[in-house]
PDB file of C-alpha atoms in Angstrom:
ATOM      1  CA  MET A   1      11.235  87.541-109.826  1.00 54.00           C
ATOM      2  CA  ASP A   2      13.221  85.806-107.137  1.00 70.00           C
ATOM      3  CA  TYR A   3      13.492  82.145-108.129  1.00 77.00           C
ATOM      4  CA  THR A   4      15.177  81.081-104.895  1.00 79.00           C
ATOM      5  CA  ILE A   5      11.828  81.361-103.102  1.00 80.00           C
ATOM      6  CA  ILE A   6      10.345  78.885-105.582  1.00 84.00           C
ATOM      7  CA  LEU A   7      13.231  76.539-104.788  1.00 85.00           C
ATOM      8  CA  GLY A   8      12.499  77.042-101.085  1.00 84.00           C
ATOM      9  CA  TYR A   9       8.869  76.030-101.551  1.00 86.00           C
ATOM     10  CA  LEU A  10       9.915  72.985-103.586  1.00 88.00           C
ATOM     11  CA  VAL A  11      12.274  71.903-100.817  1.00 87.00           C
ATOM     12  CA  LEU A  12       9.526  72.456 -98.240  1.00 86.00           C
ATOM     13  CA  LEU A  13       7.101  70.380-100.319  1.00 84.00           C
ATOM     14  CA  LEU A  14       9.675  67.578-100.621  1.00 87.00           C
ATOM     15  CA  ILE A  15      10.245  67.689 -96.859  1.00 86.00           C
ATOM     16  CA  GLN A  16       6.507  67.374 -96.314  1.00 83.00           C
ATOM     17  CA  TYR A  17       5.956  64.716 -98.986  1.00 81.00           C
ATOM     18  CA  PHE A  18       8.673  62.436 -97.661  1.00 83.00           C
ATOM     19  CA  ALA A  19       7.846  63.396 -94.044  1.00 81.00           C
ATOM     20  CA  ILE A  20      11.467  64.235 -93.265  1.00 85.00           C
ATOM     21  CA  GLN A  21      10.379  66.590 -90.482  1.00 86.00           C
ATOM     22  CA  ALA A  22       8.839  63.591 -88.713  1.00 86.00           C
ATOM     23  CA  ILE A  23      12.273  62.134 -87.926  1.00 89.00           C
ATOM     24  CA  PRO A  24      13.308  64.718 -85.300  1.00 91.00           C
ATOM     25  CA  ILE A  25       9.717  65.023 -84.101  1.00 89.00           C
ATOM     26  CA  THR A  26       9.540  61.282 -83.490  1.00 88.00           C
ATOM     27  CA  LEU A  27      12.952  61.091 -81.836  1.00 90.00           C
ATOM     28  CA  ILE A  28      12.554  64.113 -79.583  1.00 91.00           C
ATOM     29  CA  GLY A  29       8.874  63.378 -78.955  1.00 90.00           C
ATOM     30  CA  GLY A  30       9.721  59.817 -77.943  1.00 88.00           C
ATOM     31  CA  LEU A  31      12.272  61.042 -75.432  1.00 92.00           C
ATOM     32  CA  ILE A  32       9.938  63.655 -73.972  1.00 91.00           C
ATOM     33  CA  SER A  33       7.016  61.221 -73.863  1.00 88.00           C
ATOM     34  CA  ARG A  34       8.907  59.091 -71.370  1.00 91.00           C
ATOM     35  CA  PHE A  35       8.100  61.821 -68.839  1.00 91.00           C
ATOM     36  CA  THR A  36       4.660  62.876 -70.141  1.00 88.00           C
ATOM     37  CA  ASN A  37       2.089  61.458 -72.523  1.00 88.00           C
ATOM     38  CA  ILE A  38       2.844  61.017 -76.233  1.00 87.00           C
ATOM     39  CA  TYR A  39       0.719  63.965 -77.362  1.00 89.00           C
ATOM     40  CA  VAL A  40       2.593  66.500 -75.213  1.00 92.00           C
ATOM     41  CA  GLY A  41       5.931  65.011 -76.261  1.00 92.00           C
ATOM     42  CA  VAL A  42       5.093  65.268 -79.953  1.00 92.00           C
ATOM     43  CA  LEU A  43       3.694  68.768 -79.493  1.00 93.00           C
ATOM     44  CA  ILE A  44       6.894  70.007 -77.841  1.00 94.00           C
ATOM     45  CA  ALA A  45       9.091  68.205 -80.372  1.00 94.00           C
ATOM     46  CA  GLY A  46       7.005  69.557 -83.251  1.00 93.00           C
ATOM     47  CA  ILE A  47       7.317  73.104 -81.965  1.00 95.00           C
ATOM     48  CA  LEU A  48      11.090  72.730 -81.652  1.00 95.00           C
ATOM     49  CA  THR A  49      11.358  71.188 -85.124  1.00 94.00           C
ATOM     50  CA  TRP A  50       9.228  73.833 -86.827  1.00 93.00           C
ATOM     51  CA  LEU A  51      11.111  76.605 -85.051  1.00 94.00           C
ATOM     52  CA  GLY A  52      14.270  74.974 -86.431  1.00 93.00           C
ATOM     53  CA  ILE A  53      12.790  74.870 -89.937  1.00 92.00           C
ATOM     54  CA  ASN A  54      11.863  78.538 -89.545  1.00 91.00           C
ATOM     55  CA  PHE A  55      15.417  79.340 -88.406  1.00 93.00           C
ATOM     56  CA  ILE A  56      16.906  77.633 -91.468  1.00 91.00           C
ATOM     57  CA  TRP A  57      14.386  79.410 -93.731  1.00 88.00           C
ATOM     58  CA  PHE A  58      15.320  82.738 -92.112  1.00 91.00           C
ATOM     59  CA  LYS A  59      19.042  82.144 -92.641  1.00 91.00           C
ATOM     60  CA  VAL A  60      18.526  81.255 -96.319  1.00 88.00           C
ATOM     61  CA  PHE A  61      15.862  83.795 -97.368  1.00 86.00           C
ATOM     62  CA  ASP A  62      16.371  86.521 -94.732  1.00 87.00           C
ATOM     63  CA  TYR A  63      12.758  86.437 -93.521  1.00 86.00           C
ATOM     64  CA  ASN A  64      10.625  84.028 -91.500  1.00 88.00           C
ATOM     65  CA  LEU A  65       8.437  81.276 -92.902  1.00 87.00           C
ATOM     66  CA  PRO A  66       5.463  82.803 -94.715  1.00 88.00           C
ATOM     67  CA  LEU A  67       1.817  81.997 -94.080  1.00 87.00           C
ATOM     68  CA  LEU A  68       1.563  80.057 -97.341  1.00 87.00           C
ATOM     69  CA  ALA A  69       4.279  77.643 -96.184  1.00 87.00           C
ATOM     70  CA  PHE A  70       2.333  76.901 -92.996  1.00 90.00           C
ATOM     71  CA  ILE A  71      -0.899  76.400 -94.945  1.00 91.00           C
ATOM     72  CA  LEU A  72       0.853  73.987 -97.316  1.00 88.00           C
ATOM     73  CA  SER A  73       2.393  72.125 -94.378  1.00 89.00           C
ATOM     74  CA  ILE A  74      -0.936  71.719 -92.620  1.00 91.00           C
ATOM     75  CA  GLY A  75      -2.523  70.637 -95.900  1.00 90.00           C
ATOM     76  CA  PHE A  76       0.119  67.956 -96.331  1.00 87.00           C
ATOM     77  CA  GLN A  77      -0.460  66.722 -92.775  1.00 88.00           C
ATOM     78  CA  PHE A  78      -4.188  66.347 -93.435  1.00 89.00           C
ATOM     79  CA  TRP A  79      -3.384  64.615 -96.730  1.00 87.00           C
ATOM     80  CA  HIS A  80      -1.052  62.164 -94.958  1.00 83.00           C
ATOM     81  CA  LEU A  81      -3.661  61.553 -92.267  1.00 85.00           C
ATOM     82  CA  LYS A  82      -6.426  60.898 -94.778  1.00 87.00           C
ATOM     83  CA  LYS A  83      -4.234  58.745 -97.045  1.00 84.00           C
ATOM     84  CA  ALA A  84      -3.030  56.438 -94.288  1.00 83.00           C
ATOM     85  CA  GLN A  85      -6.045  56.612 -91.987  1.00 79.00           C
ATOM     86  CA  LEU A  86      -6.705  52.867 -91.972  1.00 80.00           C
ATOM     87  CA  GLU A  87      -3.020  51.992 -91.519  1.00 86.00           C
ATOM     88  CA  LEU A  88      -2.326  54.285 -88.575  1.00 84.00           C
ATOM     89  CA  THR A  89      -2.592  53.228 -84.963  1.00 88.00           C
ATOM     90  CA  GLU A  90      -4.126  55.510 -82.367  1.00 86.00           C
ATOM     91  CA  THR A  91      -0.667  56.603 -81.249  1.00 84.00           C
ATOM     92  CA  SER A  92       0.291  57.484 -84.817  1.00 84.00           C
ATOM     93  CA  LYS A  93      -2.896  59.509 -85.228  1.00 85.00           C
ATOM     94  CA  GLN A  94      -2.098  61.383 -82.010  1.00 85.00           C
ATOM     95  CA  MET A  95       1.369  62.122 -83.361  1.00 87.00           C
ATOM     96  CA  VAL A  96      -0.010  63.574 -86.593  1.00 87.00           C
ATOM     97  CA  VAL A  97      -2.533  65.689 -84.681  1.00 90.00           C
ATOM     98  CA  GLY A  98       0.247  66.862 -82.356  1.00 91.00           C
ATOM     99  CA  GLU A  99       2.333  67.900 -85.327  1.00 90.00           C
ATOM    100  CA  ILE A 100      -0.589  69.766 -86.876  1.00 92.00           C
ATOM    101  CA  TRP A 101      -1.074  71.693 -83.639  1.00 95.00           C
ATOM    102  CA  SER A 102       2.648  72.417 -83.404  1.00 95.00           C
ATOM    103  CA  ILE A 103       2.585  73.864 -86.938  1.00 93.00           C
ATOM    104  CA  ILE A 104      -0.410  76.024 -86.014  1.00 95.00           C
ATOM    105  CA  LEU A 105       1.213  77.254 -82.789  1.00 95.00           C
ATOM    106  CA  VAL A 106       4.522  78.085 -84.479  1.00 94.00           C
ATOM    107  CA  ALA A 107       2.638  79.865 -87.282  1.00 93.00           C
ATOM    108  CA  ILE A 108       0.732  81.969 -84.759  1.00 93.00           C
ATOM    109  CA  TYR A 109       3.947  82.776 -82.892  1.00 93.00           C
ATOM    110  CA  ILE A 110       5.802  83.810 -86.043  1.00 92.00           C
ATOM    111  CA  LEU A 111       2.937  85.753 -87.575  1.00 87.00           C
ATOM    112  CA  ILE A 112       2.239  87.686 -84.370  1.00 89.00           C
ATOM    113  CA  PHE A 113       5.644  88.162 -82.744  1.00 89.00           C
ATOM    114  CA  LYS A 114       8.141  87.959 -85.618  1.00 85.00           C
ATOM    115  CA  ASP A 115       6.788  89.278 -88.909  1.00 79.00           C
ATOM    116  CA  PHE A 116       3.878  88.648 -91.215  1.00 72.00           C
ATOM    117  CA  ASN A 117       4.682  87.355 -94.685  1.00 76.00           C
ATOM    118  CA  LEU A 118       1.894  86.125 -96.907  1.00 72.00           C
ATOM    119  CA  TYR A 119       4.085  84.212 -99.375  1.00 71.00           C
TER     120      TYR A 119
END
């Protein structure tokens, strides 16, 4: 059994738990949202960030992000949204929804046009 993939999932879970992927999404999304609305800015920034995460995953494991990684990522986003629902402003909720849609769009792109990996 390849234990590096388990390490990869642990790193991905830590990235999601501490919301490290939100840093570039917020920065790039904030810059883009100066020209459009915040939802489109976060969506574009989320797509770029998740394509970057996929690129790093591909360089380390020699295949694209698997479907299970996307399902876990979306699950963590819903968990974050539910956990902090009362603390989030409307803009913050839009940012989380934009990131969820960016994860879904990148997953569809990778699973259709790159390669399909279940786990």
